[in-house]
Short mmCIF file of C-alpha atoms in Angstrom, two decimals:
data_model
loop_
_atom_site.label_atom_id
_atom_site.label_comp_id
_atom_site.label_asym_id
_atom_site.label_seq_id
_atom_site.Cartn_x
_atom_site.Cartn_y
_atom_site.Cartn_z
CA UNK A 1 98.00 128.44 109.87
CA UNK A 2 99.48 127.37 106.56
CA UNK A 3 101.98 124.71 105.65
CA UNK A 4 105.50 125.25 104.47
CA UNK A 5 106.21 125.45 100.74
CA UNK A 6 105.74 122.04 99.18
CA UNK A 7 107.11 122.70 95.73
CA UNK A 8 110.33 120.70 95.35
CA UNK A 9 110.45 117.04 96.35
CA UNK A 10 111.59 116.48 99.92
CA UNK A 11 113.81 113.52 99.03
CA UNK A 12 116.83 113.61 101.26
CA UNK A 13 115.53 116.48 103.40
CA UNK A 14 114.36 116.60 106.97
CA UNK A 15 111.74 119.27 106.38
CA UNK A 16 109.36 117.76 108.92
CA UNK A 17 111.79 118.41 111.75
CA UNK A 18 111.42 122.15 111.12
CA UNK A 19 107.63 122.04 111.28
CA UNK A 20 105.32 122.23 114.27
CA UNK A 21 104.15 118.84 115.43
CA UNK A 22 100.57 119.64 114.47
CA UNK A 23 99.41 122.39 112.12
CA UNK A 24 95.77 122.84 112.99
CA UNK A 25 94.04 126.19 112.54
CA UNK A 26 91.36 127.41 114.93
CA UNK A 27 88.31 128.23 112.88
CA UNK A 28 86.44 128.80 116.14
CA UNK A 29 87.21 128.41 119.80
CA UNK A 30 85.50 125.05 120.10
CA UNK A 31 86.30 121.92 122.04
CA UNK A 32 86.98 118.45 120.65
CA UNK A 33 84.18 117.16 122.89
CA UNK A 34 81.38 117.41 120.33
CA UNK A 35 78.10 115.53 120.37
CA UNK A 36 77.57 112.71 117.87
CA UNK A 37 79.00 109.31 117.15
CA UNK A 38 81.37 108.14 114.44
CA UNK A 39 78.56 106.14 112.84
CA UNK A 40 76.37 109.25 112.65
CA UNK A 41 79.19 111.22 111.11
CA UNK A 42 79.74 108.60 108.43
CA UNK A 43 76.05 108.31 107.63
CA UNK A 44 75.52 112.06 107.35
CA UNK A 45 75.41 113.69 103.92
CA UNK A 46 75.72 117.40 103.15
CA UNK A 47 72.29 118.84 103.73
CA UNK A 48 72.67 122.53 103.01
CA UNK A 49 72.46 123.52 106.64
CA UNK A 50 74.97 125.62 108.52
CA UNK A 51 76.47 122.36 109.81
CA UNK A 52 77.87 121.58 106.39
CA UNK A 53 81.68 121.97 106.15
CA UNK A 54 82.94 124.80 104.03
CA UNK A 55 84.43 123.95 100.65
CA UNK A 56 88.14 124.83 100.74
CA UNK A 57 89.35 127.80 98.78
CA UNK A 58 92.47 126.88 96.79
CA UNK A 59 94.91 129.71 96.08
CA UNK A 60 97.22 128.14 93.52
CA UNK A 61 100.81 129.25 93.09
CA UNK A 62 103.67 128.05 90.90
CA UNK A 63 105.86 125.41 92.55
CA UNK A 64 108.33 124.59 89.75
CA UNK A 65 108.29 122.49 86.60
CA UNK A 66 104.75 123.46 85.65
CA UNK A 67 103.18 122.27 88.90
CA UNK A 68 100.87 124.40 91.01
CA UNK A 69 100.56 124.03 94.78
CA UNK A 70 98.06 125.23 97.36
CA UNK A 71 96.74 124.59 100.86
CA UNK A 72 93.26 123.33 101.69
CA UNK A 73 91.66 123.82 105.10
CA UNK A 74 89.22 121.04 106.01
CA UNK A 75 87.50 120.15 109.29
CA UNK A 76 89.71 118.36 111.78
CA UNK A 77 86.65 116.56 113.19
CA UNK A 78 83.66 116.12 110.89
CA UNK A 79 81.38 115.86 113.91
CA UNK A 80 82.11 119.57 114.27
CA UNK A 81 82.32 120.68 110.64
CA UNK A 82 82.70 124.37 111.44
CA UNK A 83 85.19 123.94 114.24
CA UNK A 84 88.92 123.47 114.11
CA UNK A 85 90.54 122.81 110.75
CA UNK A 86 93.57 120.96 109.49
CA UNK A 87 95.60 122.17 106.51
CA UNK A 88 96.25 119.76 103.64
CA UNK A 89 99.01 120.31 101.08
CA UNK A 90 97.80 119.83 97.49
CA UNK A 91 99.42 119.84 94.03
CA UNK A 92 98.26 119.70 90.43
CA UNK A 93 99.48 119.93 86.86
CA UNK A 94 96.94 121.12 84.34
CA UNK A 95 95.93 119.04 81.35
CA UNK A 96 98.55 119.09 78.61
CA UNK A 97 95.83 119.38 75.97
CA UNK A 98 93.16 121.78 77.23
CA UNK A 99 90.91 121.00 74.25
CA UNK A 100 90.81 117.33 75.30
CA UNK A 101 90.41 117.99 79.03
CA UNK A 102 87.80 115.82 80.76
CA UNK A 103 88.36 116.95 84.35
CA UNK A 104 90.69 116.20 87.25
CA UNK A 105 92.41 112.87 87.95
CA UNK A 106 93.15 112.21 91.63
CA UNK A 107 96.28 110.10 92.13
CA UNK A 108 96.49 108.36 95.52
CA UNK A 109 99.70 106.60 96.59
CA UNK A 110 100.09 103.56 98.79
CA UNK A 111 100.98 103.47 102.43
CA UNK A 112 99.39 104.65 104.55
CA UNK A 113 102.12 107.23 104.93
CA UNK A 114 103.24 108.14 101.41
CA UNK A 115 103.13 111.71 100.19
CA UNK A 116 100.53 112.33 97.50
CA UNK A 117 102.30 115.57 96.59
CA UNK A 118 105.53 113.69 95.90
CA UNK A 119 103.59 110.90 94.18
CA UNK A 120 102.24 113.30 91.57
CA UNK A 121 105.49 115.19 91.15
CA UNK A 122 107.59 112.04 90.92
CA UNK A 123 105.36 110.08 88.53
CA UNK A 124 103.71 112.66 86.27
CA UNK A 125 106.22 112.40 83.43
CA UNK A 126 105.73 108.62 83.18
CA UNK A 127 101.94 108.74 82.96
CA UNK A 128 100.45 107.74 79.60
CA UNK A 129 99.99 110.75 77.33
CA UNK A 130 96.24 110.13 77.22
CA UNK A 131 96.01 110.76 80.98
CA UNK A 132 98.22 113.86 80.86
CA UNK A 133 96.23 115.24 77.94
CA UNK A 134 92.80 114.47 79.37
CA UNK A 135 93.14 115.50 82.99
CA UNK A 136 94.53 117.97 85.42
CA UNK A 137 96.60 115.55 87.51
CA UNK A 138 96.02 116.17 91.22
CA UNK A 139 97.37 114.82 94.49
CA UNK A 140 97.64 115.75 98.12
CA UNK A 141 99.17 114.67 101.42
CA UNK A 142 96.40 113.09 103.48
CA UNK A 143 95.89 114.20 107.07
CA UNK A 144 98.73 113.06 109.31
CA UNK A 145 101.15 112.54 106.42
CA UNK A 146 103.98 114.61 105.01
CA UNK A 147 103.15 118.29 104.79
CA UNK A 148 99.65 117.77 106.20
CA UNK A 149 100.53 117.64 109.92
CA UNK A 150 102.96 114.73 109.88
CA UNK A 151 102.28 112.24 112.69
CA UNK A 152 105.29 111.38 114.83
CA UNK A 153 105.15 108.83 117.65
CA UNK A 154 108.73 107.64 117.99
CA UNK A 155 111.50 110.01 117.00
CA UNK A 156 114.35 108.84 114.79
CA UNK A 157 116.76 107.78 117.59
CA UNK A 158 114.04 105.76 119.33
CA UNK A 159 113.02 104.03 116.12
CA UNK A 160 116.68 103.32 115.31
CA UNK A 161 117.25 101.71 118.71
CA UNK A 162 114.16 99.51 118.28
CA UNK A 163 115.17 98.41 114.78
CA UNK A 164 118.78 97.77 115.81
CA UNK A 165 117.61 95.54 118.67
CA UNK A 166 115.30 93.49 116.41
CA UNK A 167 116.44 90.15 115.02
CA UNK A 168 116.09 88.37 111.71
CA UNK A 169 115.77 85.12 113.65
CA UNK A 170 114.07 85.98 116.96
CA UNK A 171 114.56 83.68 119.91
CA UNK A 172 111.87 81.60 121.64
CA UNK A 173 111.14 84.37 124.15
CA UNK A 174 110.57 87.12 121.57
CA UNK A 175 106.80 87.55 121.94
CA UNK A 176 106.53 89.34 125.29
CA UNK A 177 109.25 91.92 124.51
CA UNK A 178 107.48 92.62 121.21
CA UNK A 179 104.20 93.33 123.01
CA UNK A 180 105.93 95.63 125.50
CA UNK A 181 107.71 97.50 122.73
CA UNK A 182 104.41 97.94 120.85
CA UNK A 183 102.78 99.32 124.01
CA UNK A 184 105.62 101.82 124.32
CA UNK A 185 105.04 102.90 120.74
CA UNK A 186 101.32 103.39 121.40
CA UNK A 187 102.02 105.47 124.48
CA UNK A 188 104.47 107.61 122.51
CA UNK A 189 101.71 108.22 119.96
CA UNK A 190 99.39 109.48 122.69
CA UNK A 191 102.14 111.62 124.20
CA UNK A 192 103.45 113.13 120.97
CA UNK A 193 100.48 113.16 118.58
CA UNK A 194 97.44 112.58 120.76
CA UNK A 195 95.59 115.65 119.49
CA UNK A 196 95.57 114.27 115.97
CA UNK A 197 95.25 110.49 116.46
CA UNK A 198 91.44 110.21 116.48
CA UNK A 199 91.10 112.06 113.17
CA UNK A 200 93.47 110.34 110.72
CA UNK A 201 91.21 107.40 109.84
CA UNK A 202 90.14 106.69 106.28
CA UNK A 203 86.53 107.72 106.82
CA UNK A 204 87.68 111.29 107.35
CA UNK A 205 90.19 111.02 104.49
CA UNK A 206 87.30 110.12 102.17
CA UNK A 207 85.37 113.16 103.39
CA UNK A 208 88.42 115.31 102.69
CA UNK A 209 88.53 113.97 99.13
CA UNK A 210 84.91 114.90 98.59
CA UNK A 211 85.57 118.45 99.75
CA UNK A 212 88.60 118.64 97.47
CA UNK A 213 86.51 117.34 94.58
CA UNK A 214 84.07 120.17 95.14
CA UNK A 215 86.88 122.70 95.54
CA UNK A 216 88.17 121.65 92.11
CA UNK A 217 84.75 122.07 90.54
CA UNK A 218 84.27 118.39 89.68
CA UNK A 219 80.78 116.90 89.69
CA UNK A 220 82.15 113.36 90.09
CA UNK A 221 85.45 111.81 91.06
CA UNK A 222 88.02 110.30 88.69
CA UNK A 223 90.63 108.44 90.73
CA UNK A 224 93.56 106.05 90.56
CA UNK A 225 94.66 104.56 93.89
CA UNK A 226 97.39 101.98 94.39
CA UNK A 227 97.82 99.68 97.37
CA UNK A 228 96.45 101.51 100.44
CA UNK A 229 95.14 104.11 98.02
CA UNK A 230 92.76 101.40 96.83
CA UNK A 231 91.21 101.21 100.31
CA UNK A 232 90.82 104.99 100.41
CA UNK A 233 89.04 104.79 97.07
CA UNK A 234 86.85 101.94 98.30
CA UNK A 235 85.76 103.95 101.34
CA UNK A 236 85.06 106.99 99.17
CA UNK A 237 82.86 104.93 96.86
CA UNK A 238 81.04 103.40 99.83
CA UNK A 239 80.31 106.79 101.35
CA UNK A 240 79.63 108.71 98.14
CA UNK A 241 78.58 106.15 95.49
CA UNK A 242 76.69 108.68 93.38
CA UNK A 243 79.79 110.86 93.06
CA UNK A 244 81.96 108.23 91.36
CA UNK A 245 82.88 108.76 87.72
CA UNK A 246 85.76 106.26 87.53
CA UNK A 247 87.80 104.59 90.27
CA UNK A 248 90.76 102.34 89.43
CA UNK A 249 91.84 100.41 92.53
CA UNK A 250 95.22 98.73 91.95
CA UNK A 251 96.67 96.23 94.42
CA UNK A 252 93.31 96.14 96.15
CA UNK A 253 92.38 95.46 99.78
CA UNK A 254 89.62 93.19 101.07
CA UNK A 255 87.89 96.02 102.96
CA UNK A 256 85.76 93.89 105.28
CA UNK A 257 88.77 91.89 106.48
CA UNK A 258 91.02 94.94 106.71
CA UNK A 259 88.63 97.06 108.78
CA UNK A 260 86.60 94.54 110.74
CA UNK A 261 88.46 91.20 110.76
CA UNK A 262 92.11 92.29 110.81
CA UNK A 263 93.56 88.95 111.85
CA UNK A 264 91.86 87.43 108.81
CA UNK A 265 93.54 90.19 106.78
CA UNK A 266 96.99 89.76 108.33
CA UNK A 267 97.41 86.01 107.84
CA UNK A 268 97.09 86.01 104.03
CA UNK A 269 99.53 88.89 103.88
CA UNK A 270 102.14 86.90 105.79
CA UNK A 271 101.56 83.93 103.49
CA UNK A 272 101.67 86.05 100.32
CA UNK A 273 104.96 87.67 101.31
CA UNK A 274 106.62 84.39 102.27
CA UNK A 275 105.25 82.80 99.13
CA UNK A 276 106.80 85.49 96.93
CA UNK A 277 110.18 85.20 98.66
CA UNK A 278 109.95 81.42 98.41
CA UNK A 279 109.32 81.58 94.65
CA UNK A 280 112.34 83.85 94.28
CA UNK A 281 114.51 81.38 96.21
CA UNK A 282 113.16 78.50 94.12
CA UNK A 283 114.21 80.44 91.01
CA UNK A 284 117.65 80.90 92.56
CA UNK A 285 117.94 77.15 92.97
CA UNK A 286 116.77 76.49 89.41
CA UNK A 287 118.98 79.19 87.84
CA UNK A 288 122.14 79.28 89.93
CA UNK A 289 124.13 80.78 87.07
CA UNK A 290 122.02 83.94 87.10
CA UNK A 291 121.11 84.16 90.78
CA UNK A 292 124.44 83.01 92.18
CA UNK A 293 123.14 82.73 95.75
CA UNK A 294 122.72 79.62 97.83
CA UNK A 295 125.19 77.02 96.56
CA UNK A 296 122.34 74.75 95.49
CA UNK A 297 120.17 75.33 98.60
CA UNK A 298 119.12 79.00 98.68
CA UNK A 299 116.53 78.53 101.44
CA UNK A 300 119.08 77.07 103.86
CA UNK A 301 121.58 79.75 102.84
CA UNK A 302 119.00 82.46 103.48
CA UNK A 303 118.20 81.17 106.96
CA UNK A 304 121.92 80.91 107.78
CA UNK A 305 122.56 84.43 106.49
CA UNK A 306 119.89 85.88 108.80
CA UNK A 307 121.40 84.07 111.79
CA UNK A 308 124.97 85.02 110.87
CA UNK A 309 124.05 88.70 110.54
CA UNK A 310 122.20 88.63 113.88
CA UNK A 311 125.27 87.15 115.56
CA UNK A 312 127.73 89.51 113.89
CA UNK A 313 126.10 92.64 112.38
CA UNK A 314 127.81 94.44 109.50
CA UNK A 315 128.94 98.02 110.22
CA UNK A 316 127.33 100.51 107.83
CA UNK A 317 128.85 103.59 106.24
CA UNK A 318 126.92 105.95 108.50
CA UNK A 319 128.10 104.31 111.72
CA UNK A 320 125.10 102.05 112.22
CA UNK A 321 124.84 98.32 111.83
CA UNK A 322 122.94 95.87 109.67
CA UNK A 323 121.75 92.52 110.99
CA UNK A 324 119.31 89.80 109.98
CA UNK A 325 116.36 92.09 110.66
CA UNK A 326 117.79 94.67 108.26
CA UNK A 327 117.88 91.99 105.57
CA UNK A 328 114.25 91.03 106.21
CA UNK A 329 113.13 94.66 106.24
CA UNK A 330 114.69 95.39 102.86
CA UNK A 331 113.42 92.21 101.22
CA UNK A 332 109.92 92.99 102.53
CA UNK A 333 109.72 95.96 100.18
CA UNK A 334 112.10 95.15 97.34
CA UNK A 335 110.37 91.84 96.58
CA UNK A 336 107.46 94.03 95.41
CA UNK A 337 109.38 94.81 92.21
CA UNK A 338 108.58 91.43 90.68
CA UNK A 339 110.74 89.14 88.59
CA UNK A 340 112.76 91.93 86.97
CA UNK A 341 114.62 92.50 90.23
CA UNK A 342 115.39 88.84 91.00
CA UNK A 343 118.96 88.79 89.59
CA UNK A 344 119.75 91.96 91.54
CA UNK A 345 118.35 90.41 94.72
CA UNK A 346 120.62 87.42 94.17
CA UNK A 347 123.64 89.68 93.80
CA UNK A 348 122.65 91.68 96.91
CA UNK A 349 122.36 88.46 98.93
CA UNK A 350 125.81 87.37 97.76
CA UNK A 351 127.22 90.74 98.85
CA UNK A 352 125.51 90.36 102.22
CA UNK A 353 127.17 86.95 102.65
CA UNK A 354 130.48 88.66 101.96
CA UNK A 355 129.66 91.35 104.57
CA UNK A 356 129.77 93.99 101.85
CA UNK A 357 127.78 96.92 103.19
CA UNK A 358 127.15 98.26 99.67
CA UNK A 359 124.45 95.59 99.36
CA UNK A 360 121.10 97.37 99.24
CA UNK A 361 119.77 94.65 101.57
CA UNK A 362 122.10 95.87 104.32
CA UNK A 363 120.74 99.41 104.49
CA UNK A 364 118.92 100.05 107.79
CA UNK A 365 115.75 102.15 107.74
CA UNK A 366 116.46 105.83 107.26
CA UNK A 367 114.90 108.85 108.98
CA UNK A 368 112.85 109.31 105.80
CA UNK A 369 111.60 105.76 106.30
CA UNK A 370 110.42 106.64 109.80
CA UNK A 371 108.45 109.56 108.37
CA UNK A 372 106.50 106.91 106.47
CA UNK A 373 106.32 104.26 109.18
CA UNK A 374 104.95 106.45 111.99
CA UNK A 375 101.68 107.28 110.17
CA UNK A 376 101.59 103.80 108.64
CA UNK A 377 101.02 102.31 112.08
CA UNK A 378 98.82 105.12 113.38
CA UNK A 379 96.39 105.09 110.46
CA UNK A 380 95.98 101.33 110.50
CA UNK A 381 95.44 101.24 114.25
CA UNK A 382 92.76 103.90 113.77
CA UNK A 383 91.14 102.03 110.89
CA UNK A 384 91.19 98.45 112.17
CA UNK A 385 88.97 96.88 114.83
CA UNK A 386 91.37 94.45 116.52
CA UNK A 387 89.89 92.37 119.37
CA UNK A 388 91.23 93.41 122.78
CA UNK A 389 92.00 89.86 123.89
CA UNK A 390 95.68 89.36 124.86
CA UNK A 391 95.44 85.59 124.63
CA UNK A 392 93.98 85.82 121.12
CA UNK A 393 96.72 88.25 120.12
CA UNK A 394 99.40 85.80 121.22
CA UNK A 395 97.79 82.86 119.42
CA UNK A 396 97.42 84.79 116.21
CA UNK A 397 100.85 86.44 116.14
CA UNK A 398 102.70 83.23 116.97
CA UNK A 399 100.69 81.29 114.38
CA UNK A 400 101.52 83.88 111.70
CA UNK A 401 105.22 83.59 112.52
CA UNK A 402 105.05 79.80 112.24
CA UNK A 403 103.08 79.85 108.99
CA UNK A 404 105.58 82.12 107.22
CA UNK A 405 109.03 80.91 108.31
CA UNK A 406 111.15 82.91 105.85
CA UNK A 407 110.23 86.42 107.04
CA UNK A 408 107.33 85.88 109.43
CA UNK A 409 109.14 85.57 112.79
CA UNK A 410 111.19 88.74 112.26
CA UNK A 411 108.09 90.69 111.30
CA UNK A 412 105.77 89.26 113.93
CA UNK A 413 108.20 89.98 116.77
CA UNK A 414 109.76 93.15 115.44
CA UNK A 415 108.87 96.73 116.44
CA UNK A 416 105.76 98.39 114.98
CA UNK A 417 106.77 99.30 111.45
CA UNK A 418 104.73 97.99 108.54
CA UNK A 419 101.50 96.05 107.98
CA UNK A 420 102.68 92.68 109.27
CA UNK A 421 103.85 94.21 112.54
CA UNK A 422 100.73 96.16 113.49
CA UNK A 423 98.76 93.63 115.50
CA UNK A 424 100.85 93.98 118.67
CA UNK A 425 100.37 97.77 118.60
CA UNK A 426 96.78 97.93 117.36
CA UNK A 427 95.39 95.30 119.77
CA UNK A 428 96.56 97.59 122.60
CA UNK A 429 95.66 100.89 120.90
CA UNK A 430 94.30 103.56 123.22
CA UNK A 431 93.56 106.23 120.63
CA UNK A 432 89.98 107.02 119.71
CA UNK A 433 88.73 105.73 116.36
CA UNK A 434 86.06 108.31 115.53
CA UNK A 435 87.36 108.70 111.95
CA UNK A 436 87.43 105.03 110.95
CA UNK A 437 84.95 103.63 108.45
CA UNK A 438 83.75 100.06 109.02
CA UNK A 439 81.32 99.57 106.16
CA UNK A 440 79.15 98.71 104.41
CA UNK A 441 81.43 98.64 101.38
CA UNK A 442 79.01 97.82 98.54
CA UNK A 443 78.92 101.33 97.02
CA UNK A 444 75.42 100.53 95.87
CA UNK A 445 74.45 102.37 92.71
CA UNK A 446 77.94 103.58 91.83
CA UNK A 447 79.36 103.75 88.32
CA UNK A 448 81.53 100.74 87.38
CA UNK A 449 84.67 100.49 89.55
CA UNK A 450 87.81 98.79 88.20
CA UNK A 451 89.70 96.51 90.62
CA UNK A 452 93.18 95.29 89.66
CA UNK A 453 94.98 92.38 91.34
CA UNK A 454 98.29 90.53 90.80
CA UNK A 455 98.23 86.76 91.21
CA UNK A 456 101.64 86.80 92.94
CA UNK A 457 101.36 90.06 94.85
CA UNK A 458 103.46 89.87 98.06
CA UNK A 459 101.85 92.90 99.70
CA UNK A 460 98.14 92.89 98.83
CA UNK A 461 97.23 89.26 98.11
CA UNK A 462 95.32 88.53 94.91
CA UNK A 463 92.36 87.11 96.83
CA UNK A 464 91.82 90.58 98.30
CA UNK A 465 91.21 92.00 94.82
CA UNK A 466 88.81 89.14 94.07
CA UNK A 467 86.97 89.80 97.34
CA UNK A 468 86.68 93.54 96.68
CA UNK A 469 85.40 93.03 93.14
CA UNK A 470 82.66 90.82 94.57
CA UNK A 471 81.92 93.11 97.50
CA UNK A 472 81.29 96.12 95.30
CA UNK A 473 77.84 96.50 93.80
CA UNK A 474 79.39 97.38 90.44
CA UNK A 475 82.98 96.11 90.56
CA UNK A 476 84.97 94.66 87.68
CA UNK A 477 88.16 92.62 88.21
CA UNK A 478 91.26 92.89 86.00
CA UNK A 479 93.87 90.19 86.71
CA UNK A 480 97.62 90.55 86.15
CA UNK A 481 99.39 87.18 86.21
CA UNK A 482 102.67 88.30 87.74
CA UNK A 483 104.93 88.57 90.72
CA UNK A 484 105.25 91.96 92.38
CA UNK A 485 102.96 94.64 93.75
CA UNK A 486 100.37 96.46 91.59
CA UNK A 487 100.00 96.39 87.81
CA UNK A 488 99.73 99.91 86.38
CA UNK A 489 103.06 100.83 84.78
CA UNK A 490 104.35 97.24 84.99
CA UNK A 491 102.08 95.73 82.37
CA UNK A 492 101.31 97.32 78.98
CA UNK A 493 98.06 95.35 78.95
CA UNK A 494 96.95 96.55 82.40
CA UNK A 495 98.17 100.11 81.85
CA UNK A 496 96.19 100.39 78.62
CA UNK A 497 93.09 98.95 80.30
CA UNK A 498 93.31 101.39 83.22
CA UNK A 499 93.94 104.33 80.89
CA UNK A 500 90.99 103.48 78.63
CA UNK A 501 88.78 103.15 81.68
CA UNK A 502 89.82 106.45 83.26
CA UNK A 503 89.67 108.43 80.01
CA UNK A 504 86.75 106.91 78.13
CA UNK A 505 85.00 104.82 80.82
CA UNK A 506 85.68 101.60 78.89
CA UNK A 507 85.40 98.73 81.37
CA UNK A 508 87.44 95.59 80.55
CA UNK A 509 85.42 92.52 79.69
CA UNK A 510 84.72 90.12 82.54
CA UNK A 511 87.57 87.69 83.05
CA UNK A 512 90.18 89.89 81.39
CA UNK A 513 93.69 88.74 82.30
CA UNK A 514 97.05 90.34 81.49
CA UNK A 515 100.14 88.12 81.35
CA UNK A 516 102.95 90.34 80.13
CA UNK A 517 105.24 90.55 83.16
CA UNK A 518 108.88 91.22 82.31
CA UNK A 519 110.88 88.06 83.02
CA UNK A 520 114.15 87.99 84.98
CA UNK A 521 117.15 89.23 82.99
CA UNK A 522 119.72 86.56 82.14
CA UNK A 523 122.25 88.30 84.38
CA UNK A 524 122.41 91.04 86.98
CA UNK A 525 121.81 94.31 85.08
CA UNK A 526 124.75 96.69 84.94
CA UNK A 527 122.27 99.56 85.04
CA UNK A 528 119.04 99.88 86.98
CA UNK A 529 116.14 98.37 85.00
CA UNK A 530 113.57 101.03 84.02
CA UNK A 531 110.92 101.42 86.70
CA UNK A 532 113.03 99.96 89.50
CA UNK A 533 115.52 101.46 91.88
CA UNK A 534 117.14 98.30 93.20
CA UNK A 535 119.12 99.75 96.11
CA UNK A 536 116.31 102.13 96.99
CA UNK A 537 112.63 101.43 97.44
CA UNK A 538 110.29 102.30 94.62
CA UNK A 539 107.42 101.32 96.83
CA UNK A 540 107.50 104.11 99.33
CA UNK A 541 109.62 103.42 102.39
CA UNK A 542 112.66 105.27 101.16
CA UNK A 543 112.51 109.04 100.83
CA UNK A 544 108.72 108.88 101.10
CA UNK A 545 108.33 108.56 97.31
CA UNK A 546 105.85 106.04 95.93
CA UNK A 547 106.80 105.19 92.36
CA UNK A 548 104.70 103.79 89.59
CA UNK A 549 106.35 101.32 87.25
CA UNK A 550 107.82 102.30 83.92
CA UNK A 551 106.91 99.98 81.08
CA UNK A 552 109.93 97.95 80.10
#
């Protein structure tokens, strides 16, 4: 079976609701019960036998604005490479200067859960000319995401009820209800997407990329991955080190902690997020004239605002309601914009105090957000090896909430949504994990791999980038001294370094640091600053579109 047309962006649409729950083609009448273990699958390399998966055949067709789209059939389960297949939606735009073409550049968005098709379509025009001239720019929706058999556990009404019931300031008895709610989510995943759950892990995603590389006629992979896309790139390099030409991993993950010690991964993420929000509130206190929130004590005002909204939610234009949890949810993602958004955050907090529902911080998650959040939880629960100890789960989750008092309690005790809220679901996960990759992550013998980290990143802490650069056999760290998430497109220095690396394989000198973050404007901008969307989320949880920065 083939996917629906994936030409125009799906922003604002509900295309998934018109699609079958799972688009998997039967290449042969074979069962899922196939001999072999996940470890054997990951260790296996193509050997020329009839057990090798077929390289997809890509029949390209025009899909507007110079883009070409196609479908790629890849094995659903790589333990059975000639069995059932899953269809992946792919997109490309050919090199603007054919005479300068060096190959194909894979662009991988963050998430997990963002559409790679939309990522390419939405960001192509802002790529440096050297990348557009040198490469066919390629992207795809990974398995379980978007047009590639979108995973759905909770439907929109169920998710809305869970989010509406959540609190910005949870009470002392919030833990047990959170665990029950997470178990309900996990059961819904088994009930509604159980056929697909075992096969959406990043080990299989990396195998898909290698088949797509071959389908495009590339000897080696050239790749830019941001946020979760950095982990996908890391796994690819670990599994196929000899097939790496250039991998730029921006907003990098510590792969060993993420996959095998997830509590050790979660805690720094809580601390990094609270730290970033705390630095914003400190700026508000120091520059009241620009921020205008807090009356001299923004932290106390923020805590009171969460409680006030919980006690008396603000009606929204679409008939819903916004409470303290809504505020936390929106700050979780918008803080990723860095200092340039700080005056607009101050204004949005003032509006929230005034119960003005035009504040972008009082916009509850949308159905498009749930399209992202369903696979976000599922993929991470497939990838991560959480201990199955309920007592340990309680100790860890409650300690994370205590360590990050600004946003931590709401996230720790909220429904399964984004990274910080996955432990309660993943520690009870009943889905198989045959497609996860647990290491090693050295990528021994690979070409140089560029790792980029922000010192003030609220989403992927800087120490993760440092850890990955050391873990890799041939990693090189580029540091961006800045607030916000990822560097490419937000720093001329980092963007130039990444571009030179991808085009000409020039690796930055050891210790290279960029320090050109745009500082906060002196007042709230009357127009949206380039590269930000203020009331909407550039970072992926609104309308499924992951946006690169635009140099300011």
